[in-house]
């Protein structure tokens, strides 16, 4: 069973009024969290804390928790043994009604935000964990409490969370916290305490089967170097967790060097730098899962700033994010499926005019330009990770001995409407497991 702390998709899309609303991941997480809060309230009212709901699966065996080789008695273990000996593939599902019917389950080990019972049943049937969002917690309040009150808060929170997870046959919870946190902040200390207490309780509770301990994972930004003002004690987070899920996306949230132009969601140069920085802290590679985006960014180019609609460089509007003028807040997060639909809908004339699908070999990402409203001065530039870039990242993760890889989000593909694109994307996981992927197949028409 699994508990996660996930921090990286928040506040970037910009409204017409210029305010910074919660963006996709954070908005979806809050929906998921509200479901967990409702479940806990239902449990308390119905006195279900000590009994499980009727199994919703057609096969009762699919309600059983997923087993691993970690004993729940081993509460001080610093290593985590995954369900699949070859490693983890674990990602997120943001759709409340998703059933997982379109998934390729070959390598999946964990599906986060599995609030749909059918998705939970299907995950268990394929030997994968199904986890849900953590109920609400208040780190600011927790950090201000004296030790006895803090211990009581954590004990109550963990007890109700454990009951909620087991009542609904889930395998754990996912946490999200992304507020700016100063170095050595009491908030960061409280964060570690909550995670550590959760992991210990989830492993040591008599109600947890010995071979099915609740796994605790903490999601962290793509680098430990204070991304977006978050100076968490990453070494302590790693010690308190089974895994750190490194969210290698939205890495252009604060652009401080070079021109303010459209670019890749997660350049592979940043992938390498971030992972190496975690390792330099003394964090074991077996603690790290490389998170990747199955979505891209679409940016409006500043009118009149390009030589023509095929220009490689797309200057973007200055939209500040947490004190930095240039950020990916100028763009919009768009699913891989939608971006590919947009590209395939272009006429041959438009592709000729805008340059077609291209690739930046330094950032290892695909991009294309498009014209808005048939006005060649209104150009948009879209960037995405395609199968070629994903293969490179998965191969890198394998070469560094990481615990696993996984996407945000599974629902950004559509295997019914785009079977070939979906097949290519799912097959990229083979490269992490040393499969037969060629590591170079991509979408770009030119290099």
Coordinates of C-alpha atoms in Angstrom, one line a residue:
X1 CA 0.0 0.0 0.0
X2 CA 1.2 3.5 -0.8
X3 CA 1.3 7.0 0.5
X4 CA 2.6 9.9 -1.6
X5 CA 3.5 13.6 -1.2
X6 CA 3.2 15.3 -4.6
X7 CA 4.1 18.8 -5.1
X8 CA 4.7 20.0 -8.6
X9 CA 1.9 20.9 -11.0
X10 CA 0.4 24.0 -9.2
X11 CA -0.2 27.6 -10.1
X12 CA 0.9 28.4 -13.6
X13 CA -2.0 28.9 -16.0
X14 CA -3.1 32.5 -16.2
X15 CA -6.6 33.9 -16.3
X16 CA -7.8 36.8 -18.4
X17 CA -7.7 38.9 -15.2
X18 CA -4.0 38.2 -14.8
X19 CA -4.4 36.2 -11.6
X20 CA -2.6 32.9 -11.0
X21 CA -5.2 30.1 -10.4
X22 CA -4.3 26.6 -9.3
X23 CA -3.2 24.7 -12.4
X24 CA -4.0 21.2 -13.6
X25 CA -2.3 18.9 -11.1
X26 CA -3.1 20.9 -8.0
X27 CA -6.7 21.5 -9.2
X28 CA -7.1 17.7 -9.8
X29 CA -5.4 16.8 -6.5
X30 CA -7.8 19.0 -4.6
X31 CA -10.7 17.2 -6.2
X32 CA -9.2 13.9 -5.2
X33 CA -8.5 15.2 -1.7
X34 CA -12.1 16.3 -1.2
X35 CA -13.1 12.7 -2.0
X36 CA -10.8 11.4 0.7
X37 CA -12.1 14.0 3.2
X38 CA -15.7 12.9 2.4
X39 CA -14.8 9.2 2.8
X40 CA -13.3 9.9 6.2
X41 CA -16.4 11.9 7.3
X42 CA -18.6 9.0 6.1
X43 CA -16.5 6.5 8.1
X44 CA -16.8 8.5 11.2
X45 CA -20.5 8.9 10.9
X46 CA -21.1 5.2 10.0
X47 CA -18.6 3.8 12.5
X48 CA -16.8 2.0 9.8
X49 CA -13.3 2.5 11.2
X50 CA -13.0 -1.1 12.1
X51 CA -14.7 -2.8 9.2
X52 CA -14.3 -2.8 5.5
X53 CA -16.9 -2.0 2.9
X54 CA -18.3 -4.8 0.8
X55 CA -15.9 -5.7 -1.9
X56 CA -16.9 -3.8 -5.1
X57 CA -15.0 -6.1 -7.4
X58 CA -16.6 -9.0 -9.4
X59 CA -13.7 -11.2 -8.1
X60 CA -13.3 -10.8 -4.3
X61 CA -9.6 -11.7 -4.6
X62 CA -9.2 -8.3 -6.4
X63 CA -10.0 -6.5 -3.1
X64 CA -7.0 -8.0 -1.3
X65 CA -4.1 -5.7 -0.7
X66 CA -1.1 -6.0 -3.0
X67 CA 1.8 -7.9 -1.5
X68 CA 5.5 -7.0 -1.6
X69 CA 8.6 -8.5 -0.1
X70 CA 8.8 -6.0 2.7
X71 CA 7.6 -7.1 6.1
X72 CA 5.5 -4.6 8.1
X73 CA 7.6 -5.4 11.1
X74 CA 10.6 -3.9 9.4
X75 CA 9.7 -0.4 10.3
X76 CA 13.3 0.9 10.3
X77 CA 14.2 -0.5 6.9
X78 CA 15.9 2.1 4.6
X79 CA 15.2 0.1 1.4
X80 CA 12.0 -0.6 -0.4
X81 CA 11.5 -3.8 -2.5
X82 CA 9.0 -3.1 -5.3
X83 CA 6.1 -5.3 -6.4
X84 CA 8.0 -6.0 -9.6
X85 CA 11.6 -7.0 -9.0
X86 CA 12.6 -5.2 -12.2
X87 CA 11.4 -1.8 -10.9
X88 CA 8.5 0.6 -10.6
X89 CA 6.3 2.2 -13.2
X90 CA 4.0 4.4 -11.4
X91 CA 1.9 7.3 -12.5
X92 CA -1.2 9.4 -11.9
X93 CA -4.8 9.3 -13.1
X94 CA -6.7 12.5 -12.8
X95 CA -10.1 11.5 -14.2
X96 CA -12.6 10.5 -11.5
X97 CA -14.4 8.0 -13.8
X98 CA -11.3 6.4 -15.3
X99 CA -11.5 2.6 -15.2
X100 CA -8.0 1.7 -16.6
X101 CA -9.5 -0.3 -19.5
X102 CA -7.2 1.5 -22.0
X103 CA -4.1 1.0 -19.9
X104 CA -1.2 -1.2 -21.0
X105 CA -0.7 -3.0 -17.6
X106 CA 2.5 -4.8 -18.6
X107 CA 4.8 -2.8 -16.3
X108 CA 2.5 -0.6 -14.1
X109 CA 3.1 -1.1 -10.4
X110 CA 1.1 1.8 -9.0
X111 CA -1.8 4.0 -10.1
X112 CA -2.3 7.1 -8.0
X113 CA -5.6 8.8 -7.5
X114 CA -7.5 5.5 -8.1
X115 CA -10.8 6.8 -6.7
X116 CA -12.9 4.7 -9.1
X117 CA -13.6 1.3 -7.7
X118 CA -13.4 -0.3 -11.1
X119 CA -9.9 1.1 -11.6
X120 CA -8.9 -0.3 -8.2
X121 CA -10.2 -3.7 -9.1
X122 CA -8.5 -3.7 -12.4
X123 CA -5.2 -2.5 -10.9
X124 CA -5.3 -5.3 -8.3
X125 CA -6.2 -7.8 -10.9
X126 CA -3.0 -6.9 -12.8
X127 CA -0.9 -6.9 -9.6
X128 CA -0.6 -3.1 -9.3
X129 CA -1.3 -0.8 -6.3
X130 CA -4.2 1.6 -6.3
X131 CA -3.8 4.7 -4.1
X132 CA -5.8 7.8 -3.3
X133 CA -5.2 11.3 -2.2
X134 CA -4.3 12.0 1.3
X135 CA -7.0 13.7 3.4
X136 CA -6.4 17.4 4.2
X137 CA -3.7 18.4 6.6
X138 CA -2.4 21.8 7.8
X139 CA 1.4 22.0 8.0
X140 CA 1.4 25.6 9.0
X141 CA -0.8 24.8 12.0
X142 CA 1.2 21.6 12.7
X143 CA 4.5 23.5 12.8
X144 CA 3.2 25.9 15.4
X145 CA 1.9 23.3 17.8
X146 CA 3.8 22.2 20.9
X147 CA 5.1 18.7 20.9
X148 CA 2.2 17.0 22.7
X149 CA -0.4 18.6 20.6
X150 CA 1.5 17.9 17.4
X151 CA 1.9 14.2 18.4
X152 CA -1.8 14.0 19.1
X153 CA -2.7 15.7 15.7
X154 CA -0.5 13.3 13.8
X155 CA -1.7 10.2 15.6
X156 CA -5.4 11.1 14.9
X157 CA -4.7 12.0 11.3
X158 CA -2.7 8.8 10.6
X159 CA -5.3 6.6 12.3
X160 CA -8.2 8.0 10.3
X161 CA -6.2 7.9 7.1
X162 CA -5.2 4.3 7.6
X163 CA -8.9 3.3 8.3
X164 CA -10.0 5.2 5.2
X165 CA -7.5 3.4 3.0
X166 CA -8.3 -0.1 4.4
X167 CA -12.0 0.4 4.4
X168 CA -12.0 1.0 0.7
X169 CA -9.5 -1.7 -0.2
X170 CA -6.9 0.8 -1.4
X171 CA -3.1 0.5 -1.1
X172 CA -2.2 3.9 0.2
X173 CA -2.5 7.7 -0.1
X174 CA -1.0 10.5 -2.1
X175 CA 0.0 13.8 -0.5
X176 CA 0.6 17.2 -2.2
X177 CA 2.3 20.2 -0.7
X178 CA 3.9 22.9 -2.8
X179 CA 3.9 26.1 -0.9
X180 CA 7.2 28.1 -0.7
X181 CA 9.1 26.8 2.3
X182 CA 12.3 28.5 3.6
X183 CA 15.4 26.6 4.4
X184 CA 15.3 25.0 7.9
X185 CA 11.7 26.1 8.3
X186 CA 9.5 24.5 11.1
X187 CA 7.1 23.7 8.3
X188 CA 9.7 21.5 6.6
X189 CA 10.4 19.8 9.9
X190 CA 6.6 19.2 10.5
X191 CA 6.4 17.8 7.0
X192 CA 9.1 15.2 7.7
X193 CA 7.4 14.3 11.0
X194 CA 4.1 13.6 9.3
X195 CA 5.6 11.5 6.6
X196 CA 7.7 9.5 9.1
X197 CA 4.8 8.9 11.4
X198 CA 2.7 7.8 8.5
X199 CA 5.2 5.3 7.3
X200 CA 5.8 3.9 10.7
X201 CA 2.1 3.5 11.5
X202 CA 1.3 2.1 8.1
X203 CA 3.9 -0.6 8.6
X204 CA 3.5 -1.4 12.2
X205 CA -0.3 -1.5 12.5
X206 CA -1.6 -5.0 13.5
X207 CA -4.3 -4.5 10.9
X208 CA -1.8 -4.4 8.0
X209 CA -1.0 -7.8 6.6
X210 CA 2.7 -8.7 7.1
X211 CA 3.5 -8.9 3.4
X212 CA 1.4 -5.9 2.4
X213 CA 2.8 -2.9 4.1
X214 CA 1.6 0.6 3.3
X215 CA 4.2 2.2 1.1
X216 CA 5.0 5.9 1.7
X217 CA 6.3 8.0 -1.2
X218 CA 7.1 11.7 -1.3
X219 CA 6.9 13.6 -4.5
X220 CA 9.5 16.3 -4.9
X221 CA 10.3 18.9 -7.5
X222 CA 12.7 18.1 -10.3
X223 CA 15.7 19.4 -8.3
X224 CA 16.3 19.8 -4.6
X225 CA 17.7 23.3 -5.1
X226 CA 14.8 25.3 -3.9
X227 CA 12.6 25.1 -7.0
X228 CA 9.8 27.7 -6.8
X229 CA 11.0 28.6 -3.3
X230 CA 10.6 25.1 -1.8
X231 CA 13.6 24.3 0.4
X232 CA 12.6 21.0 1.8
X233 CA 15.0 18.9 3.8
X234 CA 15.3 16.3 1.1
X235 CA 17.6 14.0 2.9
X236 CA 15.2 13.7 5.8
X237 CA 12.3 13.3 3.4
X238 CA 14.1 10.4 1.7
X239 CA 14.9 8.8 5.1
X240 CA 11.2 9.1 6.1
X241 CA 9.9 7.7 2.8
X242 CA 10.1 4.5 0.8
X243 CA 10.5 6.4 -2.4
X244 CA 10.9 10.0 -3.7
X245 CA 8.9 10.6 -6.9
X246 CA 11.0 13.2 -8.7
X247 CA 8.5 15.3 -10.8
X248 CA 10.6 16.2 -13.8
X249 CA 8.1 18.5 -15.5
X250 CA 7.1 22.2 -15.4
X251 CA 10.8 22.9 -15.1
X252 CA 10.5 26.2 -16.8
X253 CA 8.4 27.7 -14.0
X254 CA 11.1 30.3 -13.3
X255 CA 13.4 31.2 -16.3
X256 CA 16.3 33.3 -15.0
X257 CA 18.8 32.8 -17.9
X258 CA 18.7 33.6 -21.6
X259 CA 15.8 35.0 -23.6
X260 CA 12.2 34.5 -22.6
X261 CA 11.2 32.1 -25.3
X262 CA 9.1 29.0 -25.5
X263 CA 10.9 25.8 -24.6
X264 CA 10.6 22.2 -23.6
X265 CA 8.5 21.2 -20.6
X266 CA 11.4 19.2 -19.2
X267 CA 14.7 19.4 -21.1
X268 CA 16.8 16.2 -20.6
X269 CA 19.7 18.4 -19.4
X270 CA 17.6 19.4 -16.4
X271 CA 16.6 15.8 -15.9
X272 CA 20.2 14.8 -15.5
X273 CA 21.2 17.8 -13.4
X274 CA 18.2 17.3 -11.0
X275 CA 18.8 13.6 -10.5
X276 CA 22.5 14.1 -9.9
X277 CA 21.8 16.8 -7.3
X278 CA 19.6 14.3 -5.4
X279 CA 22.4 11.7 -5.5
X280 CA 24.9 14.3 -4.4
X281 CA 22.8 14.7 -1.2
X282 CA 23.6 11.1 -0.4
X283 CA 20.1 9.8 -1.4
X284 CA 20.3 6.3 -2.8
X285 CA 19.2 5.9 -6.4
X286 CA 17.0 3.0 -5.3
X287 CA 14.9 5.7 -3.5
X288 CA 14.2 7.7 -6.7
X289 CA 11.4 7.4 -9.3
X290 CA 11.7 9.6 -12.3
X291 CA 8.4 11.3 -13.1
X292 CA 7.8 12.4 -16.6
X293 CA 5.1 14.4 -18.4
X294 CA 2.6 12.9 -20.8
X295 CA 1.5 16.4 -21.6
X296 CA 3.1 19.5 -23.1
X297 CA 2.9 23.2 -23.3
X298 CA 1.4 25.5 -25.9
X299 CA 2.7 29.1 -25.9
X300 CA 1.4 32.2 -27.7
X301 CA 4.3 33.9 -29.5
X302 CA 4.5 37.7 -29.0
X303 CA 2.9 39.2 -32.2
X304 CA 5.5 40.7 -34.5
X305 CA 8.4 39.1 -32.7
X306 CA 9.1 36.3 -35.3
X307 CA 10.5 36.6 -38.7
X308 CA 7.8 34.3 -40.0
X309 CA 5.4 31.5 -38.9
X310 CA 8.2 28.9 -39.1
X311 CA 10.6 30.8 -36.8
X312 CA 12.4 28.4 -34.4
X313 CA 12.3 31.0 -31.6
X314 CA 9.0 32.1 -30.1
X315 CA 9.3 35.0 -27.7
X316 CA 6.5 34.6 -25.1
X317 CA 4.7 37.2 -22.9
X318 CA 6.2 38.0 -19.5
X319 CA 4.0 36.3 -16.9
X320 CA 5.7 36.4 -13.5
X321 CA 5.6 33.4 -11.2
X322 CA 6.8 33.8 -7.6
X323 CA 8.9 36.8 -8.3
X324 CA 10.4 35.8 -11.6
X325 CA 9.2 37.6 -14.7
X326 CA 9.6 34.8 -17.3
X327 CA 7.8 31.5 -16.6
X328 CA 5.9 28.8 -18.3
X329 CA 2.8 30.5 -16.8
X330 CA 2.7 32.2 -20.2
X331 CA 1.7 28.8 -21.7
X332 CA -1.1 26.3 -21.3
X333 CA -0.7 22.7 -20.3
X334 CA -2.1 20.4 -23.0
X335 CA -2.3 16.7 -23.1
X336 CA -0.2 14.7 -25.6
X337 CA -3.3 13.4 -27.2
X338 CA -4.7 16.9 -27.8
X339 CA -1.4 18.2 -29.2
X340 CA -1.1 15.4 -31.6
X341 CA -4.7 15.9 -32.7
X342 CA -3.9 19.6 -33.3
X343 CA -0.8 18.7 -35.3
X344 CA -2.5 16.1 -37.4
X345 CA -5.3 18.5 -38.3
X346 CA -2.9 20.9 -40.0
X347 CA -3.1 21.1 -43.7
X348 CA 0.0 20.4 -45.8
X349 CA 0.1 24.1 -46.6
X350 CA 0.1 25.0 -43.0
X351 CA 2.8 22.5 -42.1
X352 CA 4.9 23.9 -45.0
X353 CA 4.3 27.4 -43.7
X354 CA 5.0 26.7 -40.0
X355 CA 7.9 24.2 -40.5
X356 CA 6.2 20.9 -39.5
X357 CA 7.1 18.8 -36.5
X358 CA 10.7 19.5 -35.4
X359 CA 13.1 18.5 -32.6
X360 CA 15.5 20.3 -30.4
X361 CA 18.3 17.8 -29.9
X362 CA 19.8 19.7 -26.9
X363 CA 16.6 19.7 -24.9
X364 CA 15.5 16.4 -26.5
X365 CA 12.0 17.4 -27.2
X366 CA 9.6 17.8 -30.1
X367 CA 7.8 21.0 -31.1
X368 CA 5.7 22.5 -33.8
X369 CA 4.3 25.9 -34.7
X370 CA 0.7 26.6 -35.6
X371 CA -1.3 29.6 -36.8
X372 CA -4.3 30.9 -35.0
X373 CA -7.4 32.1 -36.8
X374 CA -5.6 32.0 -40.2
X375 CA -3.5 35.0 -39.1
X376 CA 0.2 34.3 -39.7
X377 CA 1.1 37.0 -37.1
X378 CA -0.7 35.0 -34.4
X379 CA 1.6 32.0 -34.0
X380 CA 1.6 29.4 -31.2
X381 CA 4.4 27.1 -30.4
X382 CA 3.8 23.7 -28.8
X383 CA 6.4 21.5 -27.0
X384 CA 6.0 17.9 -25.9
X385 CA 7.9 14.8 -24.8
X386 CA 7.4 12.3 -27.6
X387 CA 8.4 8.6 -27.6
X388 CA 12.0 9.4 -28.5
X389 CA 12.5 11.8 -25.6
X390 CA 10.8 9.4 -23.2
X391 CA 13.0 6.6 -24.2
X392 CA 16.1 8.6 -23.6
X393 CA 14.9 9.6 -20.1
X394 CA 13.9 6.0 -19.2
X395 CA 17.2 4.7 -20.4
X396 CA 19.0 7.4 -18.4
X397 CA 16.9 6.4 -15.3
X398 CA 17.9 2.8 -15.8
X399 CA 21.6 3.6 -16.2
X400 CA 21.5 5.5 -12.9
X401 CA 19.9 2.6 -11.1
X402 CA 16.8 4.5 -10.2
X403 CA 13.8 2.6 -8.6
X404 CA 11.5 3.4 -11.5
X405 CA 9.8 5.8 -13.8
X406 CA 6.2 7.0 -14.3
X407 CA 4.0 9.6 -16.0
X408 CA 1.6 12.4 -15.1
X409 CA -0.8 11.4 -16.4
X410 CA -2.1 8.2 -17.8
X411 CA -5.3 9.9 -19.1
X412 CA -3.2 12.1 -21.5
X413 CA -3.3 9.3 -24.0
X414 CA -6.3 7.9 -25.9
X415 CA -5.7 4.4 -27.2
X416 CA -9.1 4.4 -29.0
X417 CA -8.7 7.6 -31.0
X418 CA -4.9 7.4 -31.3
X419 CA -3.9 3.7 -31.1
X420 CA -0.5 4.1 -32.8
X421 CA 0.6 7.1 -30.8
X422 CA -0.6 5.4 -27.6
X423 CA 1.2 2.1 -28.5
X424 CA 4.4 4.0 -29.1
X425 CA 4.2 5.9 -25.8
X426 CA 3.4 2.8 -23.7
X427 CA 6.2 0.8 -25.3
X428 CA 8.8 3.4 -24.2
X429 CA 8.7 1.8 -20.7
X430 CA 10.5 -1.2 -22.3
X431 CA 13.7 1.0 -22.3
X432 CA 13.7 1.2 -18.5
X433 CA 13.4 -2.5 -18.3
X434 CA 16.0 -3.2 -20.9
X435 CA 13.5 -4.3 -23.6
X436 CA 13.7 -4.1 -27.3
X437 CA 12.9 -0.4 -27.7
X438 CA 15.1 1.3 -30.2
X439 CA 15.5 4.5 -28.2
X440 CA 15.2 6.7 -31.2
X441 CA 11.7 6.4 -32.7
X442 CA 10.0 9.7 -32.4
X443 CA 7.6 12.1 -34.0
X444 CA 9.9 14.6 -35.6
X445 CA 9.9 14.8 -39.3
X446 CA 13.4 16.4 -39.3
X447 CA 16.3 16.5 -36.9

